[in-house]
């Protein structure tokens, strides 16, 4: 009779399946790659099956791995529901809530107000992953994600969270030194700030191309916060969301006809979207963006 498989080994398997790489999974779990690799080999030996194929990109599930993944995800969902408090106890949420958001939205809006949600639910541990790139709800890397475009596939539920507006800005100091850009002068006479083209994590970030197909940034960063600092310091002209630039009195909107419209999409895994902590945060976030619509859209 086969010995029971430790739940920790199954959780490590789940981490590898979601991350797609042993090294990345090890970092998420908090162990070194050698340890998680050894646990994987132990699990495969117990099951008598190969769970992953090694590719140049990382680990890809075999048929046996796909079957095990379905079982382990069901076990994971059951374990999460055990930690859920009864519906009648509205004030108590516990466990871990991981939220993946774009760097700008996460820094300038969510982080600014997250204390309110945290204060309502002091027993809840909250991970705010605000970075250039996203964790995937479809792979269960995050409970909720705020994405720049609607996902086209995967076991997820997506809805539009909010529209937002981006405009072209420069600092007052920059304009004093270099003059105000126009459509005729911006390409030849002004230094442009923007994203690094080959590090774009969404096509929705190709802002300058919408102004003029020939525009190309010469001061480039994968971080919208770094771009905002560059523009505020007088280094150049660039596109920023109104929720970042609109409240800075030293930033001036230039070329007023330029207005770029985008939307945030709220995405959850279809199997966990009804967890109380997920529902609570989703409702709080919708209320937050509704309250701050003027900050997102601008005048």
PDB file of C-alpha atoms in Angstrom:
ATOM      1  CA  UNK A   1       0.000   0.000   0.000  1.00  0.00           C
ATOM      2  CA  UNK A   2       1.383   3.382  -1.032  1.00  0.00           C
ATOM      3  CA  UNK A   3       2.193   5.733   1.841  1.00  0.00           C
ATOM      4  CA  UNK A   4       0.178   8.961   1.998  1.00  0.00           C
ATOM      5  CA  UNK A   5       1.761  11.757  -0.015  1.00  0.00           C
ATOM      6  CA  UNK A   6       2.752  14.779   2.110  1.00  0.00           C
ATOM      7  CA  UNK A   7       0.576  17.807   1.369  1.00  0.00           C
ATOM      8  CA  UNK A   8       3.738  19.909   1.184  1.00  0.00           C
ATOM      9  CA  UNK A   9       5.002  17.870  -1.788  1.00  0.00           C
ATOM     10  CA  UNK A  10       1.706  18.431  -3.596  1.00  0.00           C
ATOM     11  CA  UNK A  11       1.864  22.153  -2.890  1.00  0.00           C
ATOM     12  CA  UNK A  12       5.388  22.243  -4.344  1.00  0.00           C
ATOM     13  CA  UNK A  13       4.087  20.425  -7.431  1.00  0.00           C
ATOM     14  CA  UNK A  14       1.293  23.001  -7.703  1.00  0.00           C
ATOM     15  CA  UNK A  15       3.799  25.861  -7.437  1.00  0.00           C
ATOM     16  CA  UNK A  16       5.915  24.393 -10.271  1.00  0.00           C
ATOM     17  CA  UNK A  17       2.849  23.821 -12.448  1.00  0.00           C
ATOM     18  CA  UNK A  18       1.701  27.422 -12.002  1.00  0.00           C
ATOM     19  CA  UNK A  19       5.126  29.048 -12.311  1.00  0.00           C
ATOM     20  CA  UNK A  20       6.331  26.899 -15.210  1.00  0.00           C
ATOM     21  CA  UNK A  21       9.882  26.868 -13.855  1.00  0.00           C
ATOM     22  CA  UNK A  22      11.431  25.145 -10.861  1.00  0.00           C
ATOM     23  CA  UNK A  23      13.557  28.184  -9.969  1.00  0.00           C
ATOM     24  CA  UNK A  24      10.596  30.557 -10.071  1.00  0.00           C
ATOM     25  CA  UNK A  25       8.446  28.159  -8.039  1.00  0.00           C
ATOM     26  CA  UNK A  26      11.228  27.766  -5.463  1.00  0.00           C
ATOM     27  CA  UNK A  27      11.394  31.549  -5.025  1.00  0.00           C
ATOM     28  CA  UNK A  28       7.621  31.718  -4.493  1.00  0.00           C
ATOM     29  CA  UNK A  29       7.649  28.851  -1.998  1.00  0.00           C
ATOM     30  CA  UNK A  30      10.699  30.222  -0.173  1.00  0.00           C
ATOM     31  CA  UNK A  31      13.157  27.348  -0.685  1.00  0.00           C
ATOM     32  CA  UNK A  32      16.088  26.813  -3.027  1.00  0.00           C
ATOM     33  CA  UNK A  33      15.662  25.166  -6.430  1.00  0.00           C
ATOM     34  CA  UNK A  34      17.599  22.056  -5.364  1.00  0.00           C
ATOM     35  CA  UNK A  35      15.175  21.391  -2.528  1.00  0.00           C
ATOM     36  CA  UNK A  36      12.005  21.763  -4.585  1.00  0.00           C
ATOM     37  CA  UNK A  37      13.569  19.675  -7.369  1.00  0.00           C
ATOM     38  CA  UNK A  38      14.347  16.900  -4.887  1.00  0.00           C
ATOM     39  CA  UNK A  39      10.767  16.995  -3.588  1.00  0.00           C
ATOM     40  CA  UNK A  40       9.454  16.751  -7.148  1.00  0.00           C
ATOM     41  CA  UNK A  41      11.593  13.670  -7.861  1.00  0.00           C
ATOM     42  CA  UNK A  42      10.342  12.115  -4.601  1.00  0.00           C
ATOM     43  CA  UNK A  43       6.729  12.745  -5.635  1.00  0.00           C
ATOM     44  CA  UNK A  44       7.317  11.264  -9.103  1.00  0.00           C
ATOM     45  CA  UNK A  45       8.920   8.196  -7.545  1.00  0.00           C
ATOM     46  CA  UNK A  46       5.939   7.684  -5.233  1.00  0.00           C
ATOM     47  CA  UNK A  47       3.475   8.015  -8.081  1.00  0.00           C
ATOM     48  CA  UNK A  48       5.594   6.071 -10.577  1.00  0.00           C
ATOM     49  CA  UNK A  49       5.026   8.750 -13.202  1.00  0.00           C
ATOM     50  CA  UNK A  50       6.865  11.661 -14.812  1.00  0.00           C
ATOM     51  CA  UNK A  51       4.921  14.841 -14.076  1.00  0.00           C
ATOM     52  CA  UNK A  52       6.884  17.396 -16.116  1.00  0.00           C
ATOM     53  CA  UNK A  53       8.876  17.516 -19.310  1.00  0.00           C
ATOM     54  CA  UNK A  54      11.983  19.702 -19.278  1.00  0.00           C
ATOM     55  CA  UNK A  55      12.008  22.286 -22.094  1.00  0.00           C
ATOM     56  CA  UNK A  56      14.153  25.311 -22.874  1.00  0.00           C
ATOM     57  CA  UNK A  57      11.516  27.535 -21.268  1.00  0.00           C
ATOM     58  CA  UNK A  58      11.108  25.400 -18.140  1.00  0.00           C
ATOM     59  CA  UNK A  59       8.763  22.657 -16.941  1.00  0.00           C
ATOM     60  CA  UNK A  60       5.755  21.549 -19.004  1.00  0.00           C
ATOM     61  CA  UNK A  61       3.124  19.211 -17.577  1.00  0.00           C
ATOM     62  CA  UNK A  62       2.855  15.691 -18.958  1.00  0.00           C
ATOM     63  CA  UNK A  63      -0.519  13.934 -19.235  1.00  0.00           C
ATOM     64  CA  UNK A  64       0.071  12.439 -15.789  1.00  0.00           C
ATOM     65  CA  UNK A  65       0.943  15.908 -14.518  1.00  0.00           C
ATOM     66  CA  UNK A  66      -2.243  17.387 -15.975  1.00  0.00           C
ATOM     67  CA  UNK A  67      -4.335  14.729 -14.221  1.00  0.00           C
ATOM     68  CA  UNK A  68      -2.581  15.342 -10.921  1.00  0.00           C
ATOM     69  CA  UNK A  69      -2.937  19.110 -11.309  1.00  0.00           C
ATOM     70  CA  UNK A  70      -6.730  18.826 -11.555  1.00  0.00           C
ATOM     71  CA  UNK A  71      -6.796  16.768  -8.352  1.00  0.00           C
ATOM     72  CA  UNK A  72      -4.419  19.006  -6.426  1.00  0.00           C
ATOM     73  CA  UNK A  73      -6.233  22.192  -7.447  1.00  0.00           C
ATOM     74  CA  UNK A  74      -9.479  20.658  -6.175  1.00  0.00           C
ATOM     75  CA  UNK A  75      -7.731  19.840  -2.883  1.00  0.00           C
ATOM     76  CA  UNK A  76      -6.341  23.394  -2.717  1.00  0.00           C
ATOM     77  CA  UNK A  77      -9.780  24.905  -3.228  1.00  0.00           C
ATOM     78  CA  UNK A  78     -11.205  22.662  -0.511  1.00  0.00           C
ATOM     79  CA  UNK A  79      -8.456  23.671   1.917  1.00  0.00           C
ATOM     80  CA  UNK A  80      -9.101  27.351   1.202  1.00  0.00           C
ATOM     81  CA  UNK A  81     -12.801  26.933   1.920  1.00  0.00           C
ATOM     82  CA  UNK A  82     -12.006  25.352   5.279  1.00  0.00           C
ATOM     83  CA  UNK A  83     -10.440  28.660   6.286  1.00  0.00           C
ATOM     84  CA  UNK A  84     -13.480  30.640   5.238  1.00  0.00           C
ATOM     85  CA  UNK A  85     -15.553  32.017   8.105  1.00  0.00           C
ATOM     86  CA  UNK A  86     -19.330  31.500   8.193  1.00  0.00           C
ATOM     87  CA  UNK A  87     -21.436  33.838   6.096  1.00  0.00           C
ATOM     88  CA  UNK A  88     -22.959  35.285   9.251  1.00  0.00           C
ATOM     89  CA  UNK A  89     -19.601  36.442  10.581  1.00  0.00           C
ATOM     90  CA  UNK A  90     -19.209  39.388   8.202  1.00  0.00           C
ATOM     91  CA  UNK A  91     -16.408  41.095  10.076  1.00  0.00           C
ATOM     92  CA  UNK A  92     -13.905  38.236  10.084  1.00  0.00           C
ATOM     93  CA  UNK A  93     -11.844  37.360   7.037  1.00  0.00           C
ATOM     94  CA  UNK A  94      -8.625  35.402   7.349  1.00  0.00           C
ATOM     95  CA  UNK A  95      -6.021  33.718   5.195  1.00  0.00           C
ATOM     96  CA  UNK A  96      -3.926  35.120   2.352  1.00  0.00           C
ATOM     97  CA  UNK A  97      -5.209  37.428  -0.378  1.00  0.00           C
ATOM     98  CA  UNK A  98      -2.797  38.058  -3.265  1.00  0.00           C
ATOM     99  CA  UNK A  99      -3.582  40.881  -5.672  1.00  0.00           C
ATOM    100  CA  UNK A 100      -1.660  41.524  -8.901  1.00  0.00           C
ATOM    101  CA  UNK A 101      -1.917  45.041 -10.351  1.00  0.00           C
ATOM    102  CA  UNK A 102      -0.027  47.226 -12.776  1.00  0.00           C
ATOM    103  CA  UNK A 103       2.756  49.222 -11.168  1.00  0.00           C
ATOM    104  CA  UNK A 104       1.188  52.632 -11.679  1.00  0.00           C
ATOM    105  CA  UNK A 105      -2.355  51.737 -10.623  1.00  0.00           C
ATOM    106  CA  UNK A 106      -1.068  49.712  -7.688  1.00  0.00           C
ATOM    107  CA  UNK A 107       1.245  52.448  -6.428  1.00  0.00           C
ATOM    108  CA  UNK A 108      -0.801  55.570  -7.043  1.00  0.00           C
ATOM    109  CA  UNK A 109      -4.314  54.385  -6.279  1.00  0.00           C
ATOM    110  CA  UNK A 110      -4.538  50.979  -4.575  1.00  0.00           C
ATOM    111  CA  UNK A 111      -1.607  51.382  -2.168  1.00  0.00           C
ATOM    112  CA  UNK A 112      -2.792  54.883  -1.304  1.00  0.00           C
ATOM    113  CA  UNK A 113      -6.073  53.520   0.069  1.00  0.00           C
ATOM    114  CA  UNK A 114      -5.375  49.881   0.948  1.00  0.00           C
ATOM    115  CA  UNK A 115      -5.095  50.764   4.647  1.00  0.00           C
ATOM    116  CA  UNK A 116      -8.904  51.114   4.635  1.00  0.00           C
ATOM    117  CA  UNK A 117      -9.516  47.533   3.463  1.00  0.00           C
ATOM    118  CA  UNK A 118      -6.765  46.180   5.738  1.00  0.00           C
ATOM    119  CA  UNK A 119      -8.238  47.957   8.755  1.00  0.00           C
ATOM    120  CA  UNK A 120     -11.622  46.378   8.090  1.00  0.00           C
ATOM    121  CA  UNK A 121     -10.068  42.890   7.947  1.00  0.00           C
ATOM    122  CA  UNK A 122      -7.122  42.778  10.382  1.00  0.00           C
ATOM    123  CA  UNK A 123      -6.862  38.958  10.331  1.00  0.00           C
ATOM    124  CA  UNK A 124      -6.261  38.938   6.568  1.00  0.00           C
ATOM    125  CA  UNK A 125      -2.736  38.838   5.092  1.00  0.00           C
ATOM    126  CA  UNK A 126      -2.611  40.900   1.893  1.00  0.00           C
ATOM    127  CA  UNK A 127       0.024  40.625  -0.839  1.00  0.00           C
ATOM    128  CA  UNK A 128      -0.039  43.625  -3.208  1.00  0.00           C
ATOM    129  CA  UNK A 129       2.059  42.663  -6.233  1.00  0.00           C
ATOM    130  CA  UNK A 130       2.491  45.958  -8.091  1.00  0.00           C
ATOM    131  CA  UNK A 131       5.056  45.471 -10.825  1.00  0.00           C
ATOM    132  CA  UNK A 132       5.843  45.703 -14.529  1.00  0.00           C
ATOM    133  CA  UNK A 133       3.977  42.528 -15.440  1.00  0.00           C
ATOM    134  CA  UNK A 134       1.263  40.452 -13.867  1.00  0.00           C
ATOM    135  CA  UNK A 135       0.704  37.264 -11.936  1.00  0.00           C
ATOM    136  CA  UNK A 136      -1.841  34.994 -13.567  1.00  0.00           C
ATOM    137  CA  UNK A 137      -5.222  34.238 -11.967  1.00  0.00           C
ATOM    138  CA  UNK A 138      -5.690  31.415 -14.515  1.00  0.00           C
ATOM    139  CA  UNK A 139      -2.595  29.705 -13.071  1.00  0.00           C
ATOM    140  CA  UNK A 140      -3.719  30.580  -9.534  1.00  0.00           C
ATOM    141  CA  UNK A 141      -0.648  32.799  -9.009  1.00  0.00           C
ATOM    142  CA  UNK A 142      -2.961  35.534  -7.733  1.00  0.00           C
ATOM    143  CA  UNK A 143      -6.502  35.693  -6.337  1.00  0.00           C
ATOM    144  CA  UNK A 144      -7.331  38.804  -8.325  1.00  0.00           C
ATOM    145  CA  UNK A 145      -5.521  40.731 -11.047  1.00  0.00           C
ATOM    146  CA  UNK A 146      -6.128  44.139 -12.560  1.00  0.00           C
ATOM    147  CA  UNK A 147      -4.983  43.831 -16.181  1.00  0.00           C
ATOM    148  CA  UNK A 148      -4.570  46.284 -19.029  1.00  0.00           C
ATOM    149  CA  UNK A 149      -6.541  44.162 -21.478  1.00  0.00           C
ATOM    150  CA  UNK A 150      -9.208  41.489 -21.258  1.00  0.00           C
ATOM    151  CA  UNK A 151      -7.791  37.946 -21.240  1.00  0.00           C
ATOM    152  CA  UNK A 152      -8.900  35.900 -24.241  1.00  0.00           C
ATOM    153  CA  UNK A 153      -8.554  32.447 -22.693  1.00  0.00           C
ATOM    154  CA  UNK A 154      -8.224  30.546 -19.441  1.00  0.00           C
ATOM    155  CA  UNK A 155     -10.522  29.550 -16.565  1.00  0.00           C
ATOM    156  CA  UNK A 156     -11.115  33.144 -15.494  1.00  0.00           C
ATOM    157  CA  UNK A 157     -13.923  35.655 -15.128  1.00  0.00           C
ATOM    158  CA  UNK A 158     -13.139  39.171 -16.366  1.00  0.00           C
ATOM    159  CA  UNK A 159     -15.049  42.422 -16.164  1.00  0.00           C
ATOM    160  CA  UNK A 160     -14.166  46.014 -16.916  1.00  0.00           C
ATOM    161  CA  UNK A 161     -13.101  47.745 -13.719  1.00  0.00           C
ATOM    162  CA  UNK A 162     -12.606  51.329 -14.888  1.00  0.00           C
ATOM    163  CA  UNK A 163     -11.664  53.543 -17.796  1.00  0.00           C
ATOM    164  CA  UNK A 164      -8.682  55.844 -17.433  1.00  0.00           C
ATOM    165  CA  UNK A 165      -7.014  58.568 -19.477  1.00  0.00           C
ATOM    166  CA  UNK A 166      -3.387  59.243 -20.422  1.00  0.00           C
ATOM    167  CA  UNK A 167      -1.979  62.527 -21.686  1.00  0.00           C
ATOM    168  CA  UNK A 168       1.322  64.057 -22.720  1.00  0.00           C
ATOM    169  CA  UNK A 169       3.232  65.891 -19.970  1.00  0.00           C
ATOM    170  CA  UNK A 170       6.400  67.867 -19.355  1.00  0.00           C
ATOM    171  CA  UNK A 171       7.741  69.725 -16.325  1.00  0.00           C
ATOM    172  CA  UNK A 172       7.649  73.507 -16.099  1.00  0.00           C
ATOM    173  CA  UNK A 173      11.435  73.551 -15.992  1.00  0.00           C
ATOM    174  CA  UNK A 174      11.675  71.511 -19.183  1.00  0.00           C
ATOM    175  CA  UNK A 175       9.262  73.822 -20.990  1.00  0.00           C
ATOM    176  CA  UNK A 176      11.216  76.893 -19.839  1.00  0.00           C
ATOM    177  CA  UNK A 177      14.400  75.438 -21.345  1.00  0.00           C
ATOM    178  CA  UNK A 178      13.075  73.769 -24.498  1.00  0.00           C
ATOM    179  CA  UNK A 179       9.755  75.395 -25.319  1.00  0.00           C
ATOM    180  CA  UNK A 180       6.360  73.739 -25.682  1.00  0.00           C
ATOM    181  CA  UNK A 181       6.198  70.779 -28.083  1.00  0.00           C
ATOM    182  CA  UNK A 182       3.749  70.738 -30.965  1.00  0.00           C
ATOM    183  CA  UNK A 183       2.925  68.035 -33.486  1.00  0.00           C
ATOM    184  CA  UNK A 184       5.385  69.685 -35.848  1.00  0.00           C
ATOM    185  CA  UNK A 185       8.281  69.937 -33.369  1.00  0.00           C
ATOM    186  CA  UNK A 186       7.928  67.056 -30.927  1.00  0.00           C
ATOM    187  CA  UNK A 187       9.864  64.482 -32.966  1.00  0.00           C
ATOM    188  CA  UNK A 188      12.809  66.674 -33.938  1.00  0.00           C
ATOM    189  CA  UNK A 189      13.175  69.118 -31.060  1.00  0.00           C
ATOM    190  CA  UNK A 190      12.216  67.217 -27.912  1.00  0.00           C
ATOM    191  CA  UNK A 191      13.531  64.331 -25.838  1.00  0.00           C
ATOM    192  CA  UNK A 192      10.869  61.655 -25.364  1.00  0.00           C
ATOM    193  CA  UNK A 193      10.417  59.409 -22.341  1.00  0.00           C
ATOM    194  CA  UNK A 194       8.714  56.027 -22.694  1.00  0.00           C
ATOM    195  CA  UNK A 195       8.792  52.261 -22.385  1.00  0.00           C
ATOM    196  CA  UNK A 196      11.558  49.943 -23.565  1.00  0.00           C
ATOM    197  CA  UNK A 197       9.937  48.421 -26.683  1.00  0.00           C
ATOM    198  CA  UNK A 198      11.178  44.846 -26.287  1.00  0.00           C
ATOM    199  CA  UNK A 199      10.205  44.752 -22.592  1.00  0.00           C
ATOM    200  CA  UNK A 200       6.579  45.785 -23.056  1.00  0.00           C
ATOM    201  CA  UNK A 201       4.317  43.395 -21.194  1.00  0.00           C
ATOM    202  CA  UNK A 202       1.150  44.578 -22.975  1.00  0.00           C
ATOM    203  CA  UNK A 203       0.480  46.104 -26.419  1.00  0.00           C
ATOM    204  CA  UNK A 204      -1.737  48.615 -24.596  1.00  0.00           C
ATOM    205  CA  UNK A 205       1.472  50.399 -23.506  1.00  0.00           C
ATOM    206  CA  UNK A 206       2.432  51.566 -27.008  1.00  0.00           C
ATOM    207  CA  UNK A 207       1.286  55.099 -26.296  1.00  0.00           C
ATOM    208  CA  UNK A 208       3.631  57.189 -28.441  1.00  0.00           C
ATOM    209  CA  UNK A 209       2.663  55.269 -31.559  1.00  0.00           C
ATOM    210  CA  UNK A 210      -0.894  56.538 -31.146  1.00  0.00           C
ATOM    211  CA  UNK A 211       0.337  60.131 -31.220  1.00  0.00           C
ATOM    212  CA  UNK A 212       2.589  59.651 -34.243  1.00  0.00           C
ATOM    213  CA  UNK A 213       3.912  56.420 -35.753  1.00  0.00           C
ATOM    214  CA  UNK A 214       7.362  57.984 -36.033  1.00  0.00           C
ATOM    215  CA  UNK A 215       7.793  58.874 -32.365  1.00  0.00           C
ATOM    216  CA  UNK A 216      10.355  56.880 -30.408  1.00  0.00           C
ATOM    217  CA  UNK A 217      11.540  57.387 -26.812  1.00  0.00           C
ATOM    218  CA  UNK A 218      15.221  57.995 -26.130  1.00  0.00           C
ATOM    219  CA  UNK A 219      14.899  57.849 -22.333  1.00  0.00           C
ATOM    220  CA  UNK A 220      13.331  54.454 -21.696  1.00  0.00           C
ATOM    221  CA  UNK A 221      12.256  52.449 -18.682  1.00  0.00           C
ATOM    222  CA  UNK A 222      10.115  49.379 -18.010  1.00  0.00           C
ATOM    223  CA  UNK A 223       8.714  51.259 -14.994  1.00  0.00           C
ATOM    224  CA  UNK A 224       5.958  53.857 -15.323  1.00  0.00           C
ATOM    225  CA  UNK A 225       6.997  55.246 -11.932  1.00  0.00           C
ATOM    226  CA  UNK A 226      10.549  55.759 -13.218  1.00  0.00           C
ATOM    227  CA  UNK A 227       9.152  57.449 -16.320  1.00  0.00           C
ATOM    228  CA  UNK A 228       7.088  59.760 -14.120  1.00  0.00           C
ATOM    229  CA  UNK A 229      10.188  60.705 -12.147  1.00  0.00           C
ATOM    230  CA  UNK A 230      12.158  61.336 -15.346  1.00  0.00           C
ATOM    231  CA  UNK A 231       9.448  63.625 -16.702  1.00  0.00           C
ATOM    232  CA  UNK A 232       9.030  65.443 -13.373  1.00  0.00           C
ATOM    233  CA  UNK A 233      12.792  66.010 -13.164  1.00  0.00           C
ATOM    234  CA  UNK A 234      12.784  67.810 -16.519  1.00  0.00           C
ATOM    235  CA  UNK A 235      14.471  65.034 -18.489  1.00  0.00           C
ATOM    236  CA  UNK A 236      11.902  64.981 -21.283  1.00  0.00           C
ATOM    237  CA  UNK A 237       8.317  64.748 -22.485  1.00  0.00           C
ATOM    238  CA  UNK A 238       6.198  61.636 -22.052  1.00  0.00           C
ATOM    239  CA  UNK A 239       2.794  60.020 -21.723  1.00  0.00           C
ATOM    240  CA  UNK A 240       1.462  59.504 -18.190  1.00  0.00           C
ATOM    241  CA  UNK A 241      -1.890  58.448 -16.741  1.00  0.00           C
ATOM    242  CA  UNK A 242      -3.888  61.318 -15.303  1.00  0.00           C
ATOM    243  CA  UNK A 243      -4.020  59.509 -11.947  1.00  0.00           C
ATOM    244  CA  UNK A 244      -0.225  59.897 -11.751  1.00  0.00           C
ATOM    245  CA  UNK A 245       0.375  63.292 -13.348  1.00  0.00           C
ATOM    246  CA  UNK A 246      -2.868  65.144 -12.716  1.00  0.00           C
ATOM    247  CA  UNK A 247      -2.080  65.908  -9.100  1.00  0.00           C
ATOM    248  CA  UNK A 248       1.482  67.185  -9.657  1.00  0.00           C
ATOM    249  CA  UNK A 249       1.467  70.998  -9.908  1.00  0.00           C
ATOM    250  CA  UNK A 250       4.878  71.021 -11.608  1.00  0.00           C
ATOM    251  CA  UNK A 251       3.708  68.854 -14.504  1.00  0.00           C
ATOM    252  CA  UNK A 252       2.059  70.596 -17.437  1.00  0.00           C
ATOM    253  CA  UNK A 253      -0.141  68.953 -20.020  1.00  0.00           C
ATOM    254  CA  UNK A 254       1.184  69.635 -23.512  1.00  0.00           C
ATOM    255  CA  UNK A 255      -0.447  69.119 -26.908  1.00  0.00           C
ATOM    256  CA  UNK A 256      -3.968  69.183 -25.371  1.00  0.00           C
ATOM    257  CA  UNK A 257      -5.478  67.380 -28.353  1.00  0.00           C
ATOM    258  CA  UNK A 258      -3.592  64.229 -27.319  1.00  0.00           C
ATOM    259  CA  UNK A 259      -5.813  62.063 -25.129  1.00  0.00           C
ATOM    260  CA  UNK A 260      -5.359  58.309 -24.926  1.00  0.00           C
ATOM    261  CA  UNK A 261      -8.156  56.136 -23.520  1.00  0.00           C
ATOM    262  CA  UNK A 262      -7.508  52.813 -21.799  1.00  0.00           C
ATOM    263  CA  UNK A 263      -9.330  50.487 -19.390  1.00  0.00           C
ATOM    264  CA  UNK A 264      -8.463  48.288 -16.430  1.00  0.00           C
ATOM    265  CA  UNK A 265      -9.924  44.775 -16.309  1.00  0.00           C
ATOM    266  CA  UNK A 266     -10.629  42.913 -13.077  1.00  0.00           C
ATOM    267  CA  UNK A 267      -9.860  39.207 -13.413  1.00  0.00           C
ATOM    268  CA  UNK A 268     -10.451  36.324 -11.005  1.00  0.00           C
ATOM    269  CA  UNK A 269     -10.213  32.552 -11.303  1.00  0.00           C
ATOM    270  CA  UNK A 270     -13.678  31.115 -11.835  1.00  0.00           C
ATOM    271  CA  UNK A 271     -13.168  28.509  -9.084  1.00  0.00           C
ATOM    272  CA  UNK A 272     -12.158  30.970  -6.351  1.00  0.00           C
ATOM    273  CA  UNK A 273     -14.074  34.125  -7.221  1.00  0.00           C
ATOM    274  CA  UNK A 274     -16.779  33.250  -4.666  1.00  0.00           C
ATOM    275  CA  UNK A 275     -14.371  33.012  -1.733  1.00  0.00           C
ATOM    276  CA  UNK A 276     -15.432  35.633   0.786  1.00  0.00           C
ATOM    277  CA  UNK A 277     -12.074  37.385   0.902  1.00  0.00           C
ATOM    278  CA  UNK A 278     -12.021  37.608  -2.909  1.00  0.00           C
ATOM    279  CA  UNK A 279     -15.588  38.915  -3.050  1.00  0.00           C
ATOM    280  CA  UNK A 280     -14.861  41.434  -0.310  1.00  0.00           C
ATOM    281  CA  UNK A 281     -11.817  42.862  -2.045  1.00  0.00           C
ATOM    282  CA  UNK A 282     -13.541  42.938  -5.428  1.00  0.00           C
ATOM    283  CA  UNK A 283     -16.417  44.949  -3.949  1.00  0.00           C
ATOM    284  CA  UNK A 284     -14.006  47.302  -2.153  1.00  0.00           C
ATOM    285  CA  UNK A 285     -11.972  47.876  -5.331  1.00  0.00           C
ATOM    286  CA  UNK A 286     -15.035  48.602  -7.447  1.00  0.00           C
ATOM    287  CA  UNK A 287     -16.178  51.109  -4.830  1.00  0.00           C
ATOM    288  CA  UNK A 288     -12.691  52.671  -4.763  1.00  0.00           C
ATOM    289  CA  UNK A 289     -12.489  53.304  -8.512  1.00  0.00           C
ATOM    290  CA  UNK A 290     -16.057  54.594  -8.559  1.00  0.00           C
ATOM    291  CA  UNK A 291     -15.166  57.134  -5.857  1.00  0.00           C
ATOM    292  CA  UNK A 292     -12.005  58.176  -7.675  1.00  0.00           C
ATOM    293  CA  UNK A 293     -13.337  58.252 -11.216  1.00  0.00           C
ATOM    294  CA  UNK A 294     -12.298  61.889 -11.641  1.00  0.00           C
ATOM    295  CA  UNK A 295      -8.729  60.962 -10.690  1.00  0.00           C
ATOM    296  CA  UNK A 296      -8.715  58.220 -13.332  1.00  0.00           C
ATOM    297  CA  UNK A 297     -10.421  60.129 -16.147  1.00  0.00           C
ATOM    298  CA  UNK A 298      -9.457  63.718 -15.443  1.00  0.00           C
ATOM    299  CA  UNK A 299     -11.287  66.880 -16.471  1.00  0.00           C
TER     300      UNK A 299
END
